[in-house]
Amino acid sequence: MEDLVSLLKKLPGIGRRSAERLAFHILTAPSDEALALADAIRHLKTTARYCSRCFNFAEDDLCYICTDAKRDSSKICVVEQPKDVILLESSGLYNGLYHVLMGCIDPLSGVGPDAIKMDNLLERAADDGVKEIILATNPTAAGDGTALYIAEQLAKVSIKITRLARGLASGGSLEYASRNTLADAFGGRRDMR
Ligand SMILES: [Zn+2]
């Protein structure tokens, strides 16, 4: 029991009291339910990897979004982390493709342009079918700086480059935006040139 509590305590947002409550719940839950949780964690950790095209979470070489023929492949939405894809997908507002940077440029923390998946994005943007790149990095100083850097890097490619509108609270992250705020941000996205 103590092992489980100390492991649960490592999860984000879980303190000692919550960890104890969860551990007690698991202890008293039906066996198949508790073991299904253990199996789901094992399955996720042994099969999950990153999509070789967009760096979203994937179970195969390409993620389920990249392989979906019904998605609008003329749009690429650029986000910082795979969890941003999950968030935007749950909002149901967007039907294009994604590109996950796996971070952002943050000079104050010594993180330079090499840390983001920029080369892959340049390659994808050069594809004839791509008409718009939507920069959806977080509305923080680092996220804004990263968006600016990407817009500069894409200067030679003649496609539309937009940034999500400022309905999003400055300094916040996509994670805490409501669906309405995200809808406004998508609807009011503005050209970066
Ligand atoms: Zn993908």
CSV table of C-alpha atoms and ligand atoms in Angstrom, one decimal:
chain,number,residue,atom,x,y,z
A,1,MET,CA,0.0,0.0,0.0
A,2,GLU,CA,2.8,2.4,0.9
A,3,ASP,CA,4.6,1.7,-2.4
A,4,LEU,CA,1.5,2.5,-4.3
A,5,VAL,CA,0.9,5.7,-2.4
A,6,SER,CA,4.5,6.9,-3.0
A,7,LEU,CA,4.2,6.2,-6.7
A,8,LEU,CA,0.8,7.9,-7.1
A,9,LYS,CA,2.2,10.9,-5.2
A,10,LYS,CA,4.6,11.4,-8.1
A,11,LEU,CA,1.7,12.2,-10.5
A,12,PRO,CA,1.1,15.8,-11.3
A,13,GLY,CA,-1.4,17.5,-9.0
A,14,ILE,CA,-1.5,14.5,-6.6
A,15,GLY,CA,-0.6,15.2,-2.9
A,16,ARG,CA,-0.3,12.7,-0.1
A,17,ARG,CA,-4.0,12.8,0.8
A,18,SER,CA,-5.1,12.3,-2.8
A,19,ALA,CA,-2.6,9.5,-3.3
A,20,GLU,CA,-4.0,7.7,-0.2
A,21,ARG,CA,-7.5,8.1,-1.4
A,22,LEU,CA,-6.6,6.7,-4.9
A,23,ALA,CA,-4.7,3.8,-3.4
A,24,PHE,CA,-7.6,3.0,-1.1
A,25,HIS,CA,-10.0,3.1,-4.1
A,26,ILE,CA,-7.7,0.8,-6.1
A,27,LEU,CA,-7.5,-1.6,-3.0
A,28,THR,CA,-11.3,-1.8,-2.7
A,29,ALA,CA,-12.1,-1.8,-6.5
A,30,PRO,CA,-13.0,-5.0,-8.3
A,31,SER,CA,-9.8,-6.9,-9.3
A,32,ASP,CA,-10.5,-6.7,-13.0
A,33,GLU,CA,-10.9,-2.9,-12.8
A,34,ALA,CA,-7.7,-2.3,-10.9
A,35,LEU,CA,-5.7,-4.7,-13.1
A,36,ALA,CA,-7.2,-3.1,-16.3
A,37,LEU,CA,-5.6,0.2,-15.0
A,38,ALA,CA,-2.2,-1.6,-14.6
A,39,ASP,CA,-2.6,-3.2,-18.0
A,40,ALA,CA,-3.5,0.2,-19.7
A,41,ILE,CA,-0.3,1.8,-18.2
A,42,ARG,CA,1.8,-1.1,-19.3
A,43,HIS,CA,0.3,-1.1,-22.8
A,44,LEU,CA,0.8,2.7,-23.1
A,45,LYS,CA,4.4,2.5,-22.0
A,46,THR,CA,5.4,-0.4,-24.2
A,47,THR,CA,3.6,0.6,-27.4
A,48,ALA,CA,3.5,4.4,-27.4
A,49,ARG,CA,6.0,6.3,-29.5
A,50,TYR,CA,6.1,9.5,-31.5
A,51,CYS,CA,4.7,9.8,-35.1
A,52,SER,CA,7.6,10.0,-37.5
A,53,ARG,CA,5.9,12.8,-39.4
A,54,CYS,CA,4.2,15.1,-36.9
A,55,PHE,CA,5.7,13.9,-33.5
A,56,ASN,CA,2.3,13.4,-32.0
A,57,PHE,CA,1.8,10.2,-29.8
A,58,ALA,CA,1.5,7.2,-32.1
A,59,GLU,CA,1.2,3.4,-31.8
A,60,ASP,CA,2.7,2.9,-35.3
A,61,ASP,CA,5.1,4.8,-37.5
A,62,LEU,CA,2.4,7.4,-38.2
A,63,CYS,CA,-0.2,8.7,-35.8
A,64,TYR,CA,-3.9,8.2,-36.3
A,65,ILE,CA,-4.3,11.9,-37.5
A,66,CYS,CA,-1.6,11.6,-40.2
A,67,THR,CA,-3.1,8.4,-41.6
A,68,ASP,CA,-6.7,9.8,-41.6
A,69,ALA,CA,-7.6,10.6,-45.2
A,70,LYS,CA,-10.6,12.7,-44.0
A,71,ARG,CA,-8.3,15.3,-42.4
A,72,ASP,CA,-7.6,18.6,-44.3
A,73,SER,CA,-3.9,18.1,-45.3
A,74,SER,CA,-3.7,21.7,-46.5
A,75,LYS,CA,-3.4,23.0,-42.9
A,76,ILE,CA,-0.7,22.2,-40.4
A,77,CYS,CA,-1.2,23.4,-36.8
A,78,VAL,CA,2.1,23.8,-34.9
A,79,VAL,CA,2.0,23.1,-31.2
A,80,GLU,CA,4.6,22.7,-28.5
A,81,GLN,CA,3.7,19.4,-27.0
A,82,PRO,CA,1.8,16.2,-27.9
A,83,LYS,CA,-0.7,17.0,-25.1
A,84,ASP,CA,-1.7,20.2,-27.0
A,85,VAL,CA,-2.8,17.9,-29.8
A,86,ILE,CA,-5.0,15.9,-27.5
A,87,LEU,CA,-6.4,19.2,-26.1
A,88,LEU,CA,-7.2,20.7,-29.5
A,89,GLU,CA,-8.6,17.4,-30.7
A,90,SER,CA,-11.0,17.2,-27.8
A,91,SER,CA,-12.3,20.7,-28.7
A,92,GLY,CA,-13.3,19.4,-32.1
A,93,LEU,CA,-12.5,22.8,-33.6
A,94,TYR,CA,-9.8,21.8,-36.1
A,95,ASN,CA,-9.7,19.2,-38.9
A,96,GLY,CA,-6.2,19.7,-40.3
A,97,LEU,CA,-2.9,18.1,-39.5
A,98,TYR,CA,-0.4,18.9,-36.7
A,99,HIS,CA,3.2,19.4,-36.1
A,100,VAL,CA,4.6,19.0,-32.6
A,101,LEU,CA,7.7,21.0,-31.9
A,102,MET,CA,8.6,18.9,-28.8
A,103,GLY,CA,9.3,22.1,-26.8
A,104,CYS,CA,9.8,25.8,-27.5
A,105,ILE,CA,12.7,28.1,-27.9
A,106,ASP,CA,13.4,29.7,-24.5
A,107,PRO,CA,16.5,31.8,-24.4
A,108,LEU,CA,16.1,32.5,-20.6
A,109,SER,CA,16.4,28.8,-19.9
A,110,GLY,CA,19.2,28.4,-22.4
A,111,VAL,CA,17.0,26.5,-24.9
A,112,GLY,CA,17.9,27.4,-28.5
A,113,PRO,CA,16.3,26.6,-31.9
A,114,ASP,CA,18.0,23.2,-32.1
A,115,ALA,CA,15.7,21.9,-29.4
A,116,ILE,CA,12.6,22.1,-31.6
A,117,LYS,CA,11.5,20.0,-34.6
A,118,MET,CA,12.1,22.8,-37.1
A,119,ASP,CA,13.8,21.0,-40.0
A,120,ASN,CA,10.9,18.5,-40.2
A,121,LEU,CA,8.4,21.4,-40.3
A,122,LEU,CA,10.4,23.2,-43.1
A,123,GLU,CA,10.3,20.0,-45.1
A,124,ARG,CA,6.5,19.6,-44.6
A,125,ALA,CA,5.8,23.2,-45.4
A,126,ALA,CA,7.6,22.8,-48.7
A,127,ASP,CA,5.0,20.2,-49.8
A,128,ASP,CA,2.7,21.6,-52.5
A,129,GLY,CA,-0.5,20.6,-50.8
A,130,VAL,CA,0.2,22.7,-47.7
A,131,LYS,CA,-1.6,26.1,-47.9
A,132,GLU,CA,-1.5,27.3,-44.3
A,133,ILE,CA,0.7,26.9,-41.2
A,134,ILE,CA,-1.2,27.9,-38.0
A,135,LEU,CA,1.2,28.7,-35.1
A,136,ALA,CA,-0.5,27.6,-31.9
A,137,THR,CA,2.4,27.8,-29.5
A,138,ASN,CA,1.5,28.9,-26.0
A,139,PRO,CA,0.8,32.6,-25.5
A,140,THR,CA,3.9,33.0,-23.3
A,141,ALA,CA,7.1,35.0,-24.0
A,142,ALA,CA,8.8,31.8,-25.1
A,143,GLY,CA,5.8,30.6,-27.2
A,144,ASP,CA,5.5,34.0,-28.9
A,145,GLY,CA,9.3,34.1,-29.6
A,146,THR,CA,9.1,30.5,-31.0
A,147,ALA,CA,6.2,31.5,-33.3
A,148,LEU,CA,8.2,34.5,-34.5
A,149,TYR,CA,11.2,32.4,-35.2
A,150,ILE,CA,9.2,29.9,-37.2
A,151,ALA,CA,7.5,32.6,-39.2
A,152,GLU,CA,11.0,34.0,-40.1
A,153,GLN,CA,12.3,30.5,-41.0
A,154,LEU,CA,9.3,30.0,-43.3
A,155,ALA,CA,9.7,33.4,-45.0
A,156,LYS,CA,10.9,31.8,-48.2
A,157,VAL,CA,7.9,29.5,-48.5
A,158,SER,CA,5.0,31.2,-50.1
A,159,ILE,CA,2.1,29.9,-47.9
A,160,LYS,CA,-0.2,31.5,-45.4
A,161,ILE,CA,1.3,31.7,-41.9
A,162,THR,CA,-1.2,32.5,-39.1
A,163,ARG,CA,-1.0,32.8,-35.3
A,164,LEU,CA,-3.9,32.0,-33.0
A,165,ALA,CA,-5.7,35.2,-31.9
A,166,ARG,CA,-5.2,36.7,-28.5
A,167,GLY,CA,-8.4,35.5,-26.9
A,168,LEU,CA,-5.9,33.3,-24.9
A,169,ALA,CA,-4.7,34.7,-21.6
A,170,SER,CA,-1.2,36.0,-22.1
A,171,GLY,CA,1.3,34.0,-20.1
A,172,GLY,CA,-1.1,31.1,-19.9
A,173,SER,CA,-1.1,27.9,-21.9
A,174,LEU,CA,-3.5,26.2,-24.3
A,175,GLU,CA,-4.1,23.6,-21.5
A,176,TYR,CA,-6.2,26.0,-19.5
A,177,ALA,CA,-8.2,27.6,-22.3
A,178,SER,CA,-11.9,26.9,-22.5
A,179,ARG,CA,-13.4,25.5,-25.7
A,180,ASN,CA,-15.0,29.0,-26.4
A,181,THR,CA,-11.7,30.7,-26.0
A,182,LEU,CA,-10.0,28.3,-28.3
A,183,ALA,CA,-12.8,28.7,-30.9
A,184,ASP,CA,-12.2,32.5,-30.7
A,185,ALA,CA,-8.5,32.0,-31.0
A,186,PHE,CA,-8.9,29.8,-34.1
A,187,GLY,CA,-11.6,32.0,-35.7
A,188,GLY,CA,-9.6,35.2,-35.2
A,189,ARG,CA,-6.2,33.9,-36.2
A,190,ARG,CA,-4.2,36.6,-37.9
A,191,ASP,CA,-1.6,36.6,-40.6
A,192,MET,CA,2.0,36.8,-39.4
A,193,ARG,CA,3.4,38.5,-42.5
B,1,ZN,ZN,1.3,12.3,-37.1
